[in-house]
Amino acid sequence: MNNISLTSISLRLILLVVFGDWFDHTLGWWKYVKGINGLFLKYEDMKKNPRDATVKIAEYLTCDLSDDVIDKITERCSFAKMKASKVMDLEEVKGRPFLRKGATGDWKNYFTVAENEAFDEVYNERMKDSGLSFDWE
């Protein structure tokens, strides 16, 4: 089998085929949330500081919660708790596990340097002027 280098065109096709266009989905929600004064949380930010994310959600919903309640919500909404829950017992979506690893930065295990550079090119093109940025680590 020949090794085919990944170009930005083939990367675009991959992004479209697997689950639909990530950029259209993300930017569509970003625009919608900004228009209604909504709350937009990024998974990477929630992973970095889950308690801060819980506080942001509570503030957005105008819920005045004690530190103890914030801590309990944060713990019960952790990836490990959700993955262990029978409520989230969805075996597969489109042939893949519904809940995978719950980690950020896993792309490094799948993208080569060239693929990452191609993604960065598409990302920079599609996200420019959006005011939205992601920290993939």
Backbone as JSON, one array per atom type, in Angstrom:
{
  "sequence": "MNNISLTSISLRLILLVVFGDWFDHTLGWWKYVKGINGLFLKYEDMKKNPRDATVKIAEYLTCDLSDDVIDKITERCSFAKMKASKVMDLEEVKGRPFLRKGATGDWKNYFTVAENEAFDEVYNERMKDSGLSFDWE",
  "N": [[0.84, -1.18, 0.0], [0.58, 2.19, -0.85], [2.03, 5.04, 0.7], [0.22, 7.86, 1.22], [0.51, 11.26, 1.16], [-1.02, 13.56, 3.34], [-3.07, 16.07, 2.28], [-4.35, 19.44, 2.47], [-6.75, 19.36, 1.16], [-7.53, 16.64, 1.21], [-7.7, 16.38, 3.96], [-9.84, 18.07, 4.49], [-11.87, 16.59, 3.29], [-11.86, 14.34, 4.97], [-12.66, 15.54, 7.38], [-15.23, 16.23, 6.68], [-16.49, 13.78, 6.09], [-16.52, 11.97, 8.33], [-18.09, 12.87, 10.69], [-19.57, 14.98, 9.77], [-19.15, 18.47, 8.91], [-16.89, 19.88, 10.99], [-16.13, 22.54, 11.37], [-18.29, 24.06, 10.29], [-20.29, 23.23, 12.05], [-19.25, 24.03, 14.61], [-18.72, 26.83, 14.27], [-21.25, 27.65, 13.55], [-22.75, 27.22, 15.92], [-21.28, 28.94, 17.58], [-21.82, 31.47, 16.48], [-24.6, 31.52, 16.84], [-24.85, 31.32, 19.67], [-23.55, 33.67, 20.5], [-25.36, 35.51, 19.46], [-27.59, 35.23, 21.07], [-26.79, 35.8, 23.58], [-25.64, 33.58, 24.84], [-24.06, 30.72, 26.45], [-20.92, 29.48, 25.81], [-18.97, 26.78, 25.99], [-15.81, 25.2, 25.93], [-14.53, 21.96, 25.42], [-11.83, 21.43, 26.0], [-11.18, 23.51, 27.73], [-12.91, 22.94, 29.83], [-11.83, 20.53, 30.67], [-9.32, 21.38, 31.58], [-9.95, 22.95, 33.8], [-12.34, 21.88, 35.52], [-13.95, 22.67, 37.68], [-14.13, 25.47, 37.44], [-15.6, 25.56, 35.07], [-18.03, 24.48, 35.95], [-18.81, 26.48, 37.74], [-19.1, 28.62, 35.92], [-21.29, 27.71, 34.43], [-23.27, 27.59, 36.43], [-23.38, 30.32, 37.14], [-24.24, 31.4, 34.69], [-26.77, 30.3, 34.57], [-27.87, 31.64, 36.59], [-27.73, 30.56, 39.19], [-27.24, 30.41, 42.55], [-24.93, 28.81, 44.15], [-23.54, 26.83, 46.77], [-20.07, 26.31, 47.71], [-19.69, 23.63, 48.33], [-21.77, 22.33, 46.95], [-21.1, 23.03, 44.31], [-18.67, 21.64, 44.13], [-19.59, 18.98, 44.38], [-21.23, 18.72, 42.1], [-19.32, 19.1, 40.11], [-17.66, 16.87, 40.52], [-19.48, 14.75, 40.09], [-20.06, 15.11, 37.45], [-17.81, 14.43, 36.14], [-15.64, 12.95, 33.66], [-14.97, 10.26, 34.2], [-17.0, 9.47, 36.01], [-19.27, 9.84, 34.39], [-18.75, 8.03, 32.32], [-18.87, 5.63, 33.69], [-21.51, 5.52, 34.35], [-24.79, 4.15, 34.04], [-26.66, 5.56, 32.67], [-25.29, 6.8, 30.64], [-24.67, 4.69, 29.03], [-24.13, 4.12, 26.18], [-23.34, 2.2, 23.61], [-22.17, 2.37, 20.94], [-21.68, 4.89, 18.47], [-22.11, 5.5, 15.21], [-20.35, 3.36, 14.71], [-18.28, 3.77, 16.49], [-16.99, 4.05, 19.86], [-19.18, 5.74, 22.11], [-18.36, 7.3, 24.3], [-15.08, 8.04, 24.55], [-11.88, 8.42, 25.48], [-11.82, 10.68, 27.06], [-9.86, 12.55, 27.13], [-7.71, 15.34, 26.35], [-5.81, 16.5, 23.55], [-5.31, 14.1, 22.29], [-5.16, 13.85, 19.62], [-2.54, 13.88, 18.83], [-1.73, 11.28, 18.82], [-2.65, 10.31, 16.48], [-2.38, 12.08, 14.28], [0.12, 12.86, 11.94], [3.09, 14.91, 11.73], [2.93, 16.29, 9.29], [0.19, 16.01, 8.74], [-0.88, 17.42, 10.9], [0.08, 19.97, 10.3], [-1.33, 20.41, 7.92], [-3.93, 20.38, 8.93], [-3.77, 22.65, 10.61], [-3.51, 24.63, 8.67], [-6.03, 24.54, 7.37], [-7.64, 25.04, 9.6], [-6.79, 27.65, 10.37], [-7.6, 29.08, 8.12], [-10.41, 28.67, 8.1], [-11.24, 29.56, 10.63], [-10.46, 32.18, 10.93], [-11.1, 35.54, 11.77], [-13.27, 34.86, 13.34], [-13.2, 35.18, 16.06], [-13.0, 33.13, 17.78], [-11.09, 30.7, 19.4], [-9.07, 27.78, 19.9], [-7.41, 25.72, 22.28], [-5.54, 23.09, 21.85], [-4.23, 21.34, 23.51]],
  "CA": [[0.0, 0.0, 0.0], [1.36, 3.42, -0.94], [1.79, 6.1, 1.67], [-0.27, 9.05, 0.56], [0.62, 12.39, 2.08], [-2.3, 14.21, 3.58], [-3.13, 17.47, 1.86], [-5.47, 20.14, 3.1], [-7.97, 18.93, 0.48], [-7.94, 15.35, 1.76], [-8.1, 16.6, 5.34], [-11.2, 18.61, 4.43], [-12.77, 15.47, 3.01], [-11.95, 13.54, 6.19], [-13.46, 16.29, 8.35], [-16.63, 16.2, 6.23], [-17.05, 12.45, 5.99], [-16.68, 11.23, 9.57], [-19.25, 13.29, 11.48], [-20.04, 16.26, 9.27], [-18.12, 19.5, 8.93], [-16.66, 20.4, 12.35], [-16.08, 23.99, 11.33], [-19.66, 24.56, 10.14], [-20.99, 22.95, 13.3], [-18.72, 24.86, 15.69], [-18.94, 28.25, 13.99], [-22.7, 27.87, 13.58], [-23.13, 27.37, 17.33], [-20.61, 30.13, 18.1], [-22.6, 32.62, 16.01], [-25.91, 31.45, 17.49], [-24.7, 31.6, 21.11], [-23.26, 35.1, 20.62], [-26.56, 36.26, 19.13], [-28.62, 35.12, 22.12], [-26.1, 35.95, 24.85], [-25.56, 32.24, 25.39], [-22.82, 30.26, 27.07], [-20.15, 28.6, 24.92], [-17.87, 26.15, 26.73], [-14.98, 24.31, 25.13], [-14.15, 20.77, 26.16], [-10.46, 21.56, 26.48], [-11.21, 24.4, 28.9], [-13.56, 22.21, 30.93], [-10.87, 19.54, 31.16], [-8.27, 22.07, 32.33], [-10.47, 23.38, 35.1], [-13.75, 21.51, 35.56], [-14.69, 23.44, 38.68], [-14.43, 26.77, 36.83], [-16.69, 25.35, 34.12], [-19.25, 24.33, 36.74], [-19.15, 27.82, 38.23], [-19.6, 29.4, 34.78], [-22.65, 27.23, 34.11], [-24.15, 28.04, 37.51], [-23.56, 31.76, 36.99], [-25.05, 31.63, 33.5], [-28.14, 29.93, 34.92], [-28.17, 32.47, 37.77], [-27.88, 29.7, 40.36], [-26.32, 30.74, 43.63], [-24.63, 27.51, 44.75], [-22.44, 26.8, 47.74], [-18.86, 25.63, 47.25], [-19.89, 22.19, 48.46], [-22.62, 21.88, 45.84], [-20.28, 23.16, 43.1], [-17.72, 20.54, 44.14], [-20.32, 17.74, 44.13], [-21.63, 18.72, 40.69], [-18.1, 18.93, 39.32], [-17.22, 15.48, 40.67], [-20.47, 13.86, 39.48], [-20.04, 15.34, 35.99], [-16.48, 14.09, 35.61], [-15.67, 11.95, 32.6], [-14.96, 8.92, 34.8], [-18.33, 9.19, 36.56], [-20.22, 9.7, 33.29], [-18.45, 6.8, 31.59], [-19.31, 4.51, 34.53], [-22.95, 5.62, 34.56], [-25.69, 3.39, 33.17], [-27.37, 6.55, 31.85], [-24.43, 7.07, 29.48], [-24.27, 3.4, 28.48], [-24.35, 4.06, 24.74], [-22.17, 1.43, 23.17], [-21.48, 2.9, 19.78], [-22.3, 5.84, 17.58], [-21.41, 5.4, 13.91], [-19.29, 2.37, 14.78], [-17.22, 4.16, 17.44], [-17.5, 4.2, 21.22], [-19.76, 7.06, 22.36], [-17.4, 7.97, 25.18], [-13.76, 7.45, 24.3], [-10.89, 8.51, 26.56], [-12.03, 11.85, 27.9], [-8.59, 13.28, 27.21], [-7.44, 16.31, 25.31], [-4.51, 16.31, 22.93], [-5.17, 12.75, 21.77], [-4.89, 13.97, 18.18], [-1.11, 13.62, 18.62], [-1.57, 9.85, 18.6], [-3.22, 9.97, 15.19], [-1.9, 12.97, 13.23], [1.55, 13.04, 11.72], [3.45, 16.33, 11.68], [2.37, 16.83, 8.04], [-1.26, 16.09, 8.9], [-1.14, 18.52, 11.81], [0.31, 21.21, 9.55], [-2.46, 20.55, 7.0], [-5.08, 20.79, 9.74], [-3.55, 24.04, 11.01], [-3.8, 25.47, 7.51], [-7.49, 24.59, 7.22], [-8.14, 25.7, 10.81], [-6.52, 29.09, 10.29], [-8.44, 29.62, 7.06], [-11.84, 28.63, 8.44], [-11.54, 30.21, 11.91], [-10.05, 33.58, 10.93], [-12.14, 36.56, 11.98], [-14.41, 34.35, 14.11], [-13.08, 35.54, 17.46], [-13.01, 31.88, 18.54], [-9.84, 29.96, 19.28], [-9.01, 26.54, 20.69], [-6.12, 25.24, 22.77], [-5.71, 21.66, 21.61], [-3.4, 20.54, 24.41]],
  "C": [[0.89, 1.24, 0.0], [1.02, 4.35, 0.2], [1.38, 7.34, 0.91], [-0.18, 10.19, 1.56], [-0.73, 13.09, 2.17], [-2.21, 15.66, 3.16], [-4.3, 18.14, 2.55], [-6.78, 19.72, 2.44], [-8.44, 17.6, 1.05], [-8.35, 15.48, 3.22], [-9.52, 17.16, 5.39], [-12.2, 17.51, 4.18], [-12.94, 14.59, 4.25], [-12.84, 14.25, 7.21], [-14.94, 16.27, 7.96], [-17.25, 14.82, 6.38], [-17.38, 11.83, 7.34], [-17.94, 11.63, 10.33], [-19.88, 14.57, 10.96], [-18.95, 17.3, 9.46], [-18.0, 20.13, 10.33], [-16.71, 21.91, 12.37], [-17.48, 24.6, 11.2], [-20.44, 24.39, 11.44], [-20.56, 23.92, 14.41], [-19.0, 26.34, 15.47], [-20.42, 28.6, 13.97], [-23.2, 28.08, 15.0], [-22.52, 28.63, 17.94], [-21.41, 31.38, 17.73], [-23.96, 32.66, 16.72], [-25.82, 31.87, 18.95], [-24.41, 33.08, 21.33], [-24.51, 35.94, 20.38], [-27.63, 36.24, 20.21], [-28.04, 35.33, 23.52], [-26.04, 34.6, 25.58], [-24.21, 31.94, 26.01], [-22.16, 29.25, 26.13], [-18.96, 28.07, 25.7], [-17.12, 25.21, 25.81], [-14.5, 23.16, 26.0], [-12.76, 20.9, 26.78], [-10.39, 22.45, 27.72], [-11.86, 23.71, 30.09], [-12.64, 21.15, 31.51], [-9.77, 20.19, 31.99], [-8.74, 22.46, 33.72], [-11.97, 23.11, 35.18], [-14.56, 22.32, 36.57], [-15.06, 24.82, 38.14], [-15.58, 26.65, 35.84], [-18.02, 25.21, 34.85], [-19.73, 25.68, 37.26], [-19.72, 28.67, 37.11], [-21.03, 29.0, 34.42], [-23.64, 27.71, 35.17], [-24.41, 29.54, 37.4], [-24.44, 32.09, 35.8], [-26.52, 31.34, 33.79], [-28.66, 30.71, 36.12], [-28.51, 31.61, 38.99], [-26.81, 30.07, 41.38], [-26.07, 29.45, 44.43], [-23.46, 27.62, 45.71], [-21.23, 26.09, 47.12], [-19.01, 24.12, 47.29], [-20.72, 21.63, 47.31], [-21.85, 21.96, 44.52], [-19.31, 21.99, 43.01], [-18.4, 19.2, 43.83], [-20.74, 17.63, 42.66], [-20.42, 18.44, 39.82], [-17.64, 17.47, 39.36], [-18.18, 14.53, 39.96], [-20.55, 14.01, 37.96], [-18.68, 15.04, 35.38], [-16.62, 13.02, 34.54], [-15.75, 10.54, 33.18], [-16.34, 8.54, 35.34], [-19.35, 8.98, 35.43], [-20.0, 8.4, 32.53], [-18.94, 5.57, 32.37], [-20.83, 4.46, 34.7], [-23.74, 4.79, 33.57], [-26.46, 4.33, 32.24], [-26.6, 6.81, 30.56], [-23.98, 5.79, 28.78], [-24.69, 3.27, 27.01], [-23.14, 3.38, 24.14], [-21.44, 2.05, 22.0], [-22.34, 3.91, 19.05], [-21.48, 5.83, 16.31], [-20.2, 4.48, 13.99], [-18.15, 2.7, 15.73], [-17.82, 4.25, 18.84], [-18.05, 5.62, 21.43], [-18.84, 7.89, 23.24], [-16.05, 7.28, 25.0], [-12.88, 7.56, 25.53], [-11.13, 9.67, 27.51], [-10.79, 12.69, 28.06], [-8.53, 14.34, 26.12], [-6.04, 16.04, 24.75], [-4.28, 14.94, 22.34], [-4.89, 12.74, 20.26], [-3.43, 13.64, 17.87], [-0.83, 12.14, 18.35], [-2.04, 9.41, 17.22], [-2.68, 10.81, 14.04], [-0.38, 12.92, 13.15], [1.83, 14.54, 11.75], [2.84, 16.97, 10.44], [0.86, 16.98, 8.14], [-1.65, 17.24, 9.83], [-0.95, 19.86, 11.11], [-0.84, 21.47, 8.57], [-3.71, 20.99, 7.75], [-4.95, 22.25, 10.15], [-3.88, 25.0, 9.87], [-5.31, 25.64, 7.31], [-8.11, 25.35, 8.39], [-7.97, 27.22, 10.72], [-7.39, 29.76, 9.23], [-9.9, 29.73, 7.51], [-12.17, 29.44, 9.69], [-11.18, 31.69, 11.93], [-11.27, 34.48, 11.05], [-13.35, 36.06, 12.77], [-14.39, 34.83, 15.56], [-13.04, 34.31, 18.36], [-11.68, 31.18, 18.32], [-9.88, 28.74, 20.23], [-7.58, 26.26, 21.09], [-6.23, 23.72, 22.75], [-4.92, 20.78, 22.57], [-4.19, 19.96, 25.54]]
}
